Coordinates of C-alpha atoms and ligand atoms in Angstrom, one line a residue:
M1 CA 123.6 75.7 93.0
S2 CA 120.6 75.4 91.0
N3 CA 120.0 78.2 88.5
K4 CA 116.6 78.4 89.0
R5 CA 115.4 82.2 89.6
K6 CA 114.8 83.2 93.3
F7 CA 111.6 84.2 94.8
I8 CA 110.2 85.3 98.2
V9 CA 106.4 85.3 98.3
V10 CA 105.0 87.1 101.2
T11 CA 101.1 86.5 101.8
G12 CA 98.9 87.8 104.8
G13 CA 96.0 86.6 106.9
V14 CA 93.9 87.1 109.8
L15 CA 93.6 90.8 109.7
S16 CA 94.6 93.3 107.0
G17 CA 97.1 96.1 107.5
L18 CA 99.6 94.0 109.5
G19 CA 102.5 95.6 108.2
K20 CA 103.1 93.1 105.3
G21 CA 104.6 95.8 103.2
L22 CA 107.1 96.9 106.4
F23 CA 108.3 93.4 106.7
V24 CA 108.9 92.8 102.9
S25 CA 110.5 95.9 103.2
S26 CA 112.6 95.2 106.2
L27 CA 113.6 91.6 104.8
G28 CA 114.7 93.4 101.6
K29 CA 116.9 95.6 103.7
L30 CA 118.7 92.6 105.6
L31 CA 119.5 90.8 102.3
Q32 CA 120.8 93.9 100.9
S33 CA 122.9 94.2 103.9
R34 CA 124.2 91.0 103.0
G35 CA 125.3 91.8 99.5
Y36 CA 122.1 90.4 97.8
K37 CA 120.1 92.6 95.5
V38 CA 116.5 92.5 96.1
A39 CA 113.6 93.9 93.7
P40 CA 110.0 94.1 95.3
L41 CA 106.9 93.4 93.5
K42 CA 103.7 94.8 94.9
V43 CA 100.5 92.7 93.7
D44 CA 97.3 94.6 94.2
P45 CA 94.1 93.0 93.8
Y46 CA 91.8 95.7 92.8
V47 CA 90.5 96.2 89.6
N48 CA 91.7 99.8 89.0
V49 CA 94.5 99.8 86.6
D50 CA 96.6 101.5 89.0
A51 CA 96.1 103.2 92.1
G52 CA 96.2 107.2 90.7
T53 CA 92.2 107.1 90.6
M54 CA 91.6 106.1 94.1
N55 CA 91.0 108.6 97.0
P56 CA 93.4 108.6 99.4
I57 CA 90.9 108.6 102.4
E58 CA 90.3 105.3 101.2
H59 CA 93.5 103.5 100.1
G60 CA 96.2 106.1 101.4
E61 CA 98.5 108.0 99.7
V62 CA 98.9 107.5 96.0
F63 CA 102.7 107.1 95.3
V64 CA 104.5 108.5 92.5
L65 CA 107.7 107.0 91.0
D66 CA 110.5 108.6 88.7
D67 CA 109.0 107.2 85.3
G68 CA 105.7 108.8 86.4
S69 CA 103.6 105.5 87.7
E70 CA 101.1 106.2 90.3
V71 CA 101.2 103.1 92.6
D72 CA 100.4 101.5 95.6
M73 CA 102.0 103.2 98.9
D74 CA 104.0 100.0 99.7
L75 CA 106.2 100.9 97.0
G76 CA 106.9 104.0 99.2
T77 CA 108.1 101.9 102.1
Y78 CA 110.2 99.9 99.9
E79 CA 112.1 102.5 98.3
R80 CA 112.5 104.1 101.8
F81 CA 113.9 101.2 103.1
L82 CA 116.0 99.8 100.2
D83 CA 116.9 103.4 99.0
V84 CA 116.2 102.2 95.2
K85 CA 114.4 103.4 92.6
L86 CA 111.6 101.4 91.3
N87 CA 109.6 101.3 88.3
K88 CA 105.9 100.7 86.6
Y89 CA 107.3 96.9 86.6
S90 CA 107.0 96.9 90.4
N91 CA 103.2 97.2 90.6
I92 CA 101.0 94.7 89.1
T93 CA 97.0 94.9 89.7
T94 CA 94.2 93.0 89.0
G95 CA 93.0 95.8 86.4
K96 CA 96.6 96.1 84.9
I97 CA 96.8 92.1 84.2
Y98 CA 93.5 91.6 82.9
K99 CA 93.9 94.3 80.5
K100 CA 96.8 93.2 79.1
V101 CA 95.3 89.8 78.6
I102 CA 91.8 91.4 76.9
E103 CA 94.2 93.4 74.8
K104 CA 96.2 90.2 73.7
E105 CA 92.6 88.5 73.3
R106 CA 91.5 91.4 70.7
R107 CA 95.0 91.3 69.0
G108 CA 94.5 87.6 67.9
D109 CA 97.6 86.6 70.5
Y110 CA 95.5 83.7 71.8
L111 CA 93.7 83.0 68.2
G112 CA 91.5 79.7 68.6
K113 CA 91.9 79.4 72.2
T114 CA 89.4 79.9 74.9
V115 CA 91.1 82.2 77.1
Q116 CA 90.8 80.9 81.0
L117 CA 92.0 82.2 83.7
I118 CA 94.3 79.2 84.4
P119 CA 96.8 79.2 82.4
F120 CA 96.4 82.5 80.5
V121 CA 95.9 85.2 83.3
T122 CA 98.3 83.0 85.7
G123 CA 100.7 82.6 82.7
E124 CA 101.0 86.0 82.2
L125 CA 101.6 86.7 85.9
K126 CA 104.4 84.4 86.1
N127 CA 106.0 85.8 82.7
D128 CA 105.6 89.4 84.7
Y129 CA 107.4 88.0 87.8
K130 CA 110.0 86.3 85.7
A131 CA 110.4 89.3 83.9
L132 CA 111.2 91.6 86.6
Y133 CA 113.6 89.3 88.0
D134 CA 115.6 89.1 84.9
H135 CA 115.7 92.7 83.8
S136 CA 116.2 93.9 87.3
E137 CA 119.3 91.5 87.5
A138 CA 118.4 91.2 91.2
D139 CA 119.1 88.0 93.1
I140 CA 115.9 87.8 95.0
V141 CA 112.5 89.0 93.9
I142 CA 110.4 89.5 96.7
I143 CA 106.8 89.4 96.2
E144 CA 103.9 91.0 98.1
I145 CA 100.5 89.7 97.4
G146 CA 98.1 92.2 98.6
G147 CA 95.2 91.5 100.6
T148 CA 94.6 88.7 102.8
I149 CA 94.2 84.8 102.9
G150 CA 90.3 84.3 101.8
D151 CA 90.0 87.0 99.7
I152 CA 88.1 86.1 96.4
E153 CA 90.2 89.0 95.0
N154 CA 93.5 87.8 95.6
Q155 CA 92.9 84.2 94.6
I156 CA 94.2 84.1 91.0
F157 CA 97.6 85.8 92.4
L158 CA 98.1 83.2 94.9
E159 CA 97.4 80.4 92.2
S160 CA 100.0 82.0 90.0
V161 CA 102.5 82.0 92.6
R162 CA 101.7 78.4 93.6
E163 CA 102.4 77.4 90.1
L164 CA 105.7 79.5 90.1
S165 CA 106.7 77.2 92.8
L166 CA 106.6 74.3 90.3
E167 CA 109.2 76.1 87.7
E168 CA 111.5 78.4 90.3
D169 CA 112.9 78.4 93.8
V170 CA 109.9 80.1 96.2
M171 CA 109.9 80.6 99.7
F172 CA 106.4 81.2 101.0
V173 CA 106.7 83.7 104.0
H174 CA 103.1 84.1 105.6
C175 CA 102.3 87.0 108.2
T176 CA 99.5 86.8 110.8
L177 CA 98.6 88.4 114.1
V178 CA 99.0 86.7 117.4
P179 CA 96.2 88.5 119.3
V180 CA 96.6 88.7 123.4
M181 CA 93.3 87.7 125.5
G182 CA 91.9 87.9 128.9
V183 CA 93.4 89.3 131.9
V184 CA 96.5 86.7 131.9
G185 CA 97.5 88.2 128.6
E186 CA 97.6 84.7 126.9
Q187 CA 99.1 84.8 123.5
K188 CA 96.6 83.0 121.2
T189 CA 97.5 81.0 117.9
K190 CA 94.0 79.5 116.8
P191 CA 93.5 82.6 114.1
T192 CA 97.0 81.7 112.7
Q193 CA 96.4 77.8 112.5
Q194 CA 93.5 78.3 110.8
N195 CA 94.5 81.2 108.5
V196 CA 97.3 78.9 107.8
R197 CA 95.0 75.8 107.0
M198 CA 93.3 77.9 104.4
L199 CA 96.8 79.0 102.7
R200 CA 97.3 75.0 102.4
E201 CA 94.0 74.3 101.5
I202 CA 94.9 76.2 98.2
G203 CA 98.2 74.3 98.0
I204 CA 100.6 76.6 99.4
M205 CA 102.6 75.4 102.5
P206 CA 104.5 78.5 104.2
N207 CA 108.0 77.8 104.8
M208 CA 107.9 80.9 107.3
I209 CA 106.0 82.9 109.5
F210 CA 105.8 86.2 110.6
C211 CA 103.6 86.8 113.8
R212 CA 102.5 90.3 114.6
S213 CA 102.0 90.6 118.3
E214 CA 102.0 93.4 121.1
K215 CA 104.8 91.7 122.5
P216 CA 107.5 89.1 121.7
L217 CA 106.3 85.6 121.2
E218 CA 106.6 83.4 123.9
D219 CA 108.8 80.2 123.3
S220 CA 105.6 78.0 124.0
I221 CA 103.6 79.8 121.4
K222 CA 106.7 79.5 119.1
K223 CA 106.3 75.7 119.2
K224 CA 102.5 75.4 119.3
I225 CA 102.7 77.7 115.8
S226 CA 105.3 75.4 114.5
L227 CA 103.5 71.8 115.1
F228 CA 100.2 73.3 114.2
C229 CA 101.1 74.7 111.1
N230 CA 103.8 72.8 109.9
V231 CA 106.8 75.4 110.0
S232 CA 110.0 74.3 111.9
E233 CA 110.3 76.4 115.1
E234 CA 113.2 78.4 114.0
R235 CA 111.1 79.7 111.2
V236 CA 108.4 81.1 113.4
I237 CA 109.3 84.4 113.5
S238 CA 108.1 87.3 116.2
G239 CA 107.1 90.7 115.0
P240 CA 106.2 92.6 118.2
D241 CA 105.0 96.2 117.8
L242 CA 107.6 98.9 117.7
K243 CA 107.6 102.5 118.2
N244 CA 109.8 103.3 115.4
I245 CA 109.5 101.3 111.9
Y246 CA 113.1 101.5 111.0
E247 CA 113.8 99.2 113.8
I248 CA 112.0 96.4 112.3
P249 CA 115.1 95.2 110.5
L250 CA 117.0 95.3 113.4
V251 CA 114.6 92.9 115.4
L252 CA 114.3 90.7 112.5
D253 CA 118.1 90.9 112.1
E254 CA 118.3 89.6 116.0
Q255 CA 116.3 86.2 114.8
C256 CA 118.8 85.9 112.0
V257 CA 115.8 86.2 109.5
A258 CA 118.5 86.5 106.5
E259 CA 120.6 83.5 107.1
K260 CA 117.1 81.6 107.6
V261 CA 115.8 82.9 104.3
L262 CA 119.2 82.3 102.3
S263 CA 119.7 79.0 103.4
F264 CA 116.1 78.0 102.3
L265 CA 117.2 79.6 99.3
N266 CA 120.3 77.9 99.2
L267 CA 122.3 81.2 98.9
E268 CA 125.5 81.5 100.6
P269 CA 125.7 83.6 103.8
R270 CA 127.8 86.5 103.9
R271 CA 129.0 89.3 106.2
K272 CA 126.4 91.9 107.2
D273 CA 126.7 95.7 106.9
L274 CA 123.9 97.5 108.8
Y275 CA 126.1 99.9 110.6
E276 CA 124.5 103.3 109.0
W277 CA 121.2 101.9 109.5
K278 CA 121.8 101.5 113.3
E279 CA 123.0 104.7 113.8
F280 CA 119.9 106.1 112.0
V281 CA 117.7 104.3 114.7
K282 CA 119.8 105.3 117.5
K283 CA 119.2 108.9 116.7
V284 CA 115.4 108.5 116.3
N285 CA 115.0 106.7 119.5
N286 CA 117.2 109.3 121.2
P287 CA 115.9 112.8 120.2
S288 CA 117.5 115.9 122.0
K289 CA 114.6 118.1 121.0
E290 CA 111.1 117.6 120.3
I291 CA 108.9 119.8 118.0
N292 CA 105.3 120.2 116.7
I293 CA 104.3 120.5 113.0
A294 CA 100.7 120.9 111.7
I295 CA 100.2 119.2 108.6
V296 CA 97.3 121.1 107.2
G297 CA 95.4 118.6 104.7
K298 CA 92.2 117.5 103.6
Y299 CA 92.6 113.8 104.1
T300 CA 93.5 113.9 107.4
G301 CA 91.0 111.2 108.8
L302 CA 93.6 108.9 107.4
K303 CA 97.0 109.2 108.3
D304 CA 98.3 107.1 105.2
S305 CA 97.1 109.7 103.2
Y306 CA 100.3 111.5 104.2
A307 CA 102.4 108.4 104.6
S308 CA 105.4 109.9 102.6
V309 CA 105.0 113.5 104.2
I310 CA 105.4 112.2 107.5
E311 CA 108.0 109.6 106.9
S312 CA 110.3 112.8 105.0
L313 CA 109.9 114.7 108.3
D314 CA 110.8 111.7 110.3
H315 CA 113.8 111.5 107.9
A316 CA 114.9 114.9 108.5
A317 CA 114.2 115.2 112.5
G318 CA 116.4 112.1 112.8
N319 CA 119.4 113.1 110.9
L320 CA 118.9 116.2 113.4
N321 CA 118.4 114.6 116.7
A322 CA 115.0 116.0 116.9
K323 CA 111.7 114.1 116.9
V324 CA 108.8 115.7 115.2
N325 CA 105.2 115.5 116.9
V326 CA 102.5 115.8 113.8
K327 CA 99.3 118.1 114.7
F328 CA 96.8 117.1 112.1
V329 CA 95.0 120.3 111.2
E330 CA 92.0 119.3 108.6
S331 CA 91.5 122.4 106.5
S332 CA 87.7 122.2 105.9
D333 CA 87.7 122.7 109.7
I334 CA 89.2 126.1 109.5
E335 CA 87.4 127.1 106.3
D336 CA 83.9 126.5 108.4
N337 CA 85.1 127.9 111.3
K338 CA 84.7 124.9 113.5
I339 CA 88.5 125.9 114.7
G340 CA 90.3 129.1 114.6
V341 CA 93.5 129.2 112.9
E342 CA 94.9 130.6 116.4
E343 CA 93.7 127.6 118.2
A344 CA 95.0 125.2 115.4
L345 CA 98.4 127.0 114.9
G346 CA 99.3 128.5 118.2
D347 CA 101.5 125.8 119.3
V348 CA 103.1 124.8 116.3
H349 CA 106.6 125.3 115.2
G350 CA 105.9 125.0 111.8
I351 CA 103.3 124.6 109.2
L352 CA 103.1 122.0 106.5
V353 CA 100.6 122.3 103.3
P354 CA 100.8 119.2 101.1
G355 CA 99.2 118.2 97.7
G356 CA 95.4 117.7 97.3
F357 CA 92.6 117.8 94.8
G358 CA 89.3 119.5 94.7
K359 CA 87.8 122.8 96.3
R360 CA 87.3 121.7 99.7
G361 CA 89.0 123.2 102.7
I362 CA 91.3 125.4 100.2
E363 CA 90.1 128.5 101.6
G364 CA 91.3 126.8 105.0
K365 CA 94.7 126.2 103.7
I366 CA 95.1 129.5 102.7
K367 CA 94.1 131.1 106.0
C368 CA 96.5 129.0 107.5
I369 CA 99.2 130.1 104.9
K370 CA 98.4 133.8 105.8
Y371 CA 98.9 132.9 109.7
A372 CA 102.6 131.4 108.7
R373 CA 103.5 134.4 106.5
E374 CA 102.8 136.9 108.8
K375 CA 103.7 135.2 111.9
N376 CA 107.0 134.5 110.6
L377 CA 106.5 130.5 111.2
P378 CA 108.6 128.2 109.1
F379 CA 106.1 126.9 106.1
L380 CA 106.5 124.3 103.5
G381 CA 104.1 124.1 100.5
L382 CA 103.9 121.0 98.5
C383 CA 102.2 120.7 94.8
L384 CA 98.6 122.1 95.9
G385 CA 100.3 123.4 99.0
F386 CA 102.7 125.6 96.7
Q387 CA 99.5 126.6 94.6
C388 CA 97.6 127.7 97.7
A389 CA 100.8 130.1 98.8
V390 CA 100.5 131.5 95.2
I391 CA 96.8 132.3 95.7
E392 CA 97.6 133.6 99.2
F393 CA 100.3 136.2 97.9
S394 CA 98.4 137.5 95.2
R395 CA 95.3 138.0 97.5
N396 CA 97.0 139.8 100.3
V397 CA 100.1 140.9 99.2
A398 CA 99.7 141.6 95.5
E399 CA 96.4 142.7 96.2
L400 CA 94.8 140.9 93.3
N401 CA 91.1 140.5 93.9
G402 CA 89.6 137.1 94.0
A403 CA 92.6 135.4 92.7
N404 CA 92.1 131.7 92.7
S405 CA 92.7 128.4 90.7
T406 CA 90.4 127.5 87.8
E407 CA 90.7 124.3 89.7
F408 CA 88.1 125.9 92.2
V409 CA 86.7 128.8 90.3
P410 CA 86.7 128.2 86.7
D411 CA 85.9 131.8 86.2
S412 CA 88.0 133.5 88.5
E413 CA 88.6 137.4 87.9
N414 CA 92.6 136.7 88.5
P415 CA 93.5 133.0 87.5
V416 CA 96.9 132.8 89.1
I417 CA 96.7 129.0 89.0
D418 CA 95.7 127.4 85.5
I419 CA 95.5 124.1 83.9
M420 CA 98.5 123.2 82.2
L421 CA 98.7 124.1 78.2
A422 CA 99.6 120.2 77.9
Q423 CA 96.5 119.2 80.2
R424 CA 93.8 121.0 78.1
G425 CA 91.5 118.6 76.0
I426 CA 92.9 115.8 78.2
N427 CA 89.4 113.9 79.5
E428 CA 90.4 110.5 80.2
K429 CA 91.4 110.3 84.3
G430 CA 93.7 107.7 84.4
G431 CA 97.5 108.1 84.3
T432 CA 97.3 111.5 82.5
M433 CA 98.6 114.0 84.8
R434 CA 101.8 115.7 84.4
L435 CA 103.5 112.7 86.3
G436 CA 106.8 111.7 87.4
E437 CA 110.5 113.2 87.6
Y438 CA 111.0 116.6 86.0
E439 CA 114.2 119.1 86.5
A440 CA 114.1 122.6 87.7
V441 CA 116.9 125.1 87.3
L442 CA 117.5 126.6 90.7
K443 CA 118.0 130.6 91.3
D444 CA 121.6 132.0 92.2
N445 CA 121.5 132.7 95.7
S446 CA 118.3 131.3 96.6
I447 CA 117.3 129.1 99.9
V448 CA 116.6 126.3 97.5
K449 CA 119.6 126.0 96.0
N450 CA 121.3 126.2 99.1
L451 CA 119.6 123.4 100.1
Y452 CA 120.0 121.2 97.1
K453 CA 123.7 122.4 96.8
D454 CA 123.4 122.3 92.9
N455 CA 122.2 124.1 90.1
I456 CA 118.9 121.8 89.6
A457 CA 116.5 119.7 91.8
L458 CA 115.1 116.7 90.3
E459 CA 111.8 115.7 91.8
R460 CA 108.5 114.2 91.2
H461 CA 105.5 115.5 90.3
R462 CA 101.9 114.7 90.1
H463 CA 99.6 117.6 88.8
R464 CA 97.3 119.4 86.2
Y465 CA 97.3 122.8 87.4
E466 CA 100.4 125.5 87.4
V467 CA 101.2 128.9 88.3
N468 CA 99.9 130.9 85.2
T469 CA 102.9 132.8 83.5
N470 CA 100.8 136.3 82.7
Y471 CA 101.4 137.0 86.6
V472 CA 104.8 135.6 87.1
E473 CA 106.3 139.2 86.8
L474 CA 104.0 141.1 88.6
L475 CA 104.2 138.6 91.8
E476 CA 108.0 138.7 91.3
N477 CA 107.6 142.5 91.6
K478 CA 105.6 142.3 94.6
G479 CA 108.6 140.4 96.4
L480 CA 107.3 136.4 95.5
V481 CA 110.7 135.0 94.3
F482 CA 110.1 132.1 91.9
S483 CA 113.6 130.3 92.5
G484 CA 113.1 127.1 90.6
K485 CA 111.5 127.2 87.0
S486 CA 111.3 124.3 84.6
K487 CA 114.5 124.6 81.8
D488 CA 112.3 126.8 79.1
G489 CA 111.3 129.1 82.0
Q490 CA 107.7 128.4 81.7
L491 CA 106.4 126.3 84.9
M492 CA 107.2 127.6 87.8
E493 CA 108.6 125.0 90.3
F494 CA 109.6 126.7 93.6
L495 CA 108.8 129.7 95.3
E496 CA 110.2 131.4 98.4
I497 CA 109.6 134.6 100.3
P498 CA 113.0 136.1 101.7
N499 CA 113.6 137.7 105.0
H500 CA 111.5 135.0 106.8
N501 CA 112.4 132.4 108.9
F502 CA 111.1 129.9 105.8
F503 CA 108.9 130.3 103.4
V504 CA 109.5 127.8 100.7
A505 CA 107.0 125.9 98.5
T506 CA 107.3 123.6 95.5
Q507 CA 105.1 122.3 92.8
A508 CA 106.5 118.9 93.1
H509 CA 106.3 116.2 95.6
P510 CA 110.0 116.0 97.2
E511 CA 108.5 113.6 99.5
F512 CA 108.8 110.8 97.3
K513 CA 112.4 111.2 97.2
S514 CA 113.1 111.3 100.9
R515 CA 115.2 108.3 102.3
P516 CA 116.1 107.6 105.9
L517 CA 119.9 108.3 105.3
K518 CA 119.3 110.8 102.7
P519 CA 116.6 113.0 104.1
S520 CA 114.7 115.5 101.3
P521 CA 116.8 118.9 101.1
L522 CA 113.6 120.9 101.1
F523 CA 112.4 118.8 104.5
F524 CA 115.8 119.3 106.1
G525 CA 115.7 122.9 105.4
F526 CA 112.3 123.2 106.9
V527 CA 112.6 121.1 109.8
S528 CA 115.7 122.7 110.7
S529 CA 114.2 126.2 110.6
C530 CA 111.5 124.8 112.7
L531 CA 114.1 123.7 115.1
K532 CA 115.6 127.2 115.7
Ligands
LIG1 N1 95.1 119.8 92.5 C1 96.5 120.0 92.1 C2 96.6 119.9 90.8 O1 96.1 119.1 90.0 C3 97.7 119.9 92.8 C4 97.7 118.3 92.8 C5 98.8 117.7 94.1 O2 98.9 118.4 95.2 N2 99.2 116.5 93.7 O3 97.6 120.6 89.9

């Protein structure tokens, strides 16, 4: 067997948003089920150094890792499917790699040389790919190249993986779309043919083609794609639309994708273990109860803004044999009285207020939290949702006039939420928030301690503001319980209101650590209460 490193490179074409990330995650899951260690790597063509400075409405949620990296949301999918913890080496962007090369050039690392894209930038990329393979001790690294074939932005990355294939064992998998035309419903292969031709022009021959389509690919269509794209028929894989994303590994497994990939990479076939995954999928597909949960957000125009929150609800519900119907409520619509609170929330079993930044929609969120508190409706607040819950309680229970966050009203008369001490004086916006995993100590006999079944909770964070400690005693005297605090007692991490159906919030983002087979304790508690 060759001692070269093993890579699978996944590219995409015809359309963006085909679900390459889901394919990578599902393939990874299958290889993992065969006992192989897989490390995924996402390459993003944008010039931002990381995803942290992008608006979720444009690019979907910003995912946060344990080490505090703010990364592309695909990494969330990888973590959920593979049940692994990724780190800053799992995401490369144009900005990140150029920054590295330019810094090296300034230091004089290339002294005397003309620093060109090839071989310097491609060389740096290849080093990163190989370093990830070595440090992760993976058997296979799967590299997902963001964007579509034909984009100017991702050309340097495609060149780098072409070069990589001269040095290591690389399998190229291309994801495409097979649309259906006309009343007869004929599956059309031309976009795939033309897109693969573009890939071949830059020197990459796909070894497998994953075809997204509404229905499974017909045999004659597979034959045609095989012939025109120069890929053996058995490596033309069908990716029909599915209701449940966690079913994708199973659909790939029916087509023996793991065996085909392992054989291509000269790795031995092994026995599979997909039992628990299959059981989970069965439960999700056969719920015995349905509930409606409102997500009161400010980026509801794009569902992807709340990807991990939705997934976490599904994980909890799946494990409880239930199905959650998410109802998006745009908080600025409530704020502007375009829609009434009762109208928006009258038919839901629970209310979730997720994270966010900036003033728009805050008053709408606060109104909805008041409704949940007064109507005894299960409520879960995350990060900004936690801060809004503190503001709502301060105003309406503790009677603190004009209580607010200094993020929204800098000279508020009762700044119950204020900028963190450690954040004062920081002006740069990239990667400077309180980021990554932190520990909270949980209060005895609290709801959260019960749910986490532990004295501490480790959750990921991404924020600049916090509960103003000057108000903690007053709020606690009025009945708000801060049930989780940082070790030194200075940062309020969890809150709850006793004698309520479920009123819990956290400064953290527990949605980033939920997994299909290990739902987040907080979401589990929330969904359980909604089901009652
Ligand atoms: N805007 C708030 C802060 O910076 C909340 C952030 C969030 O919800 N992630 O503290």
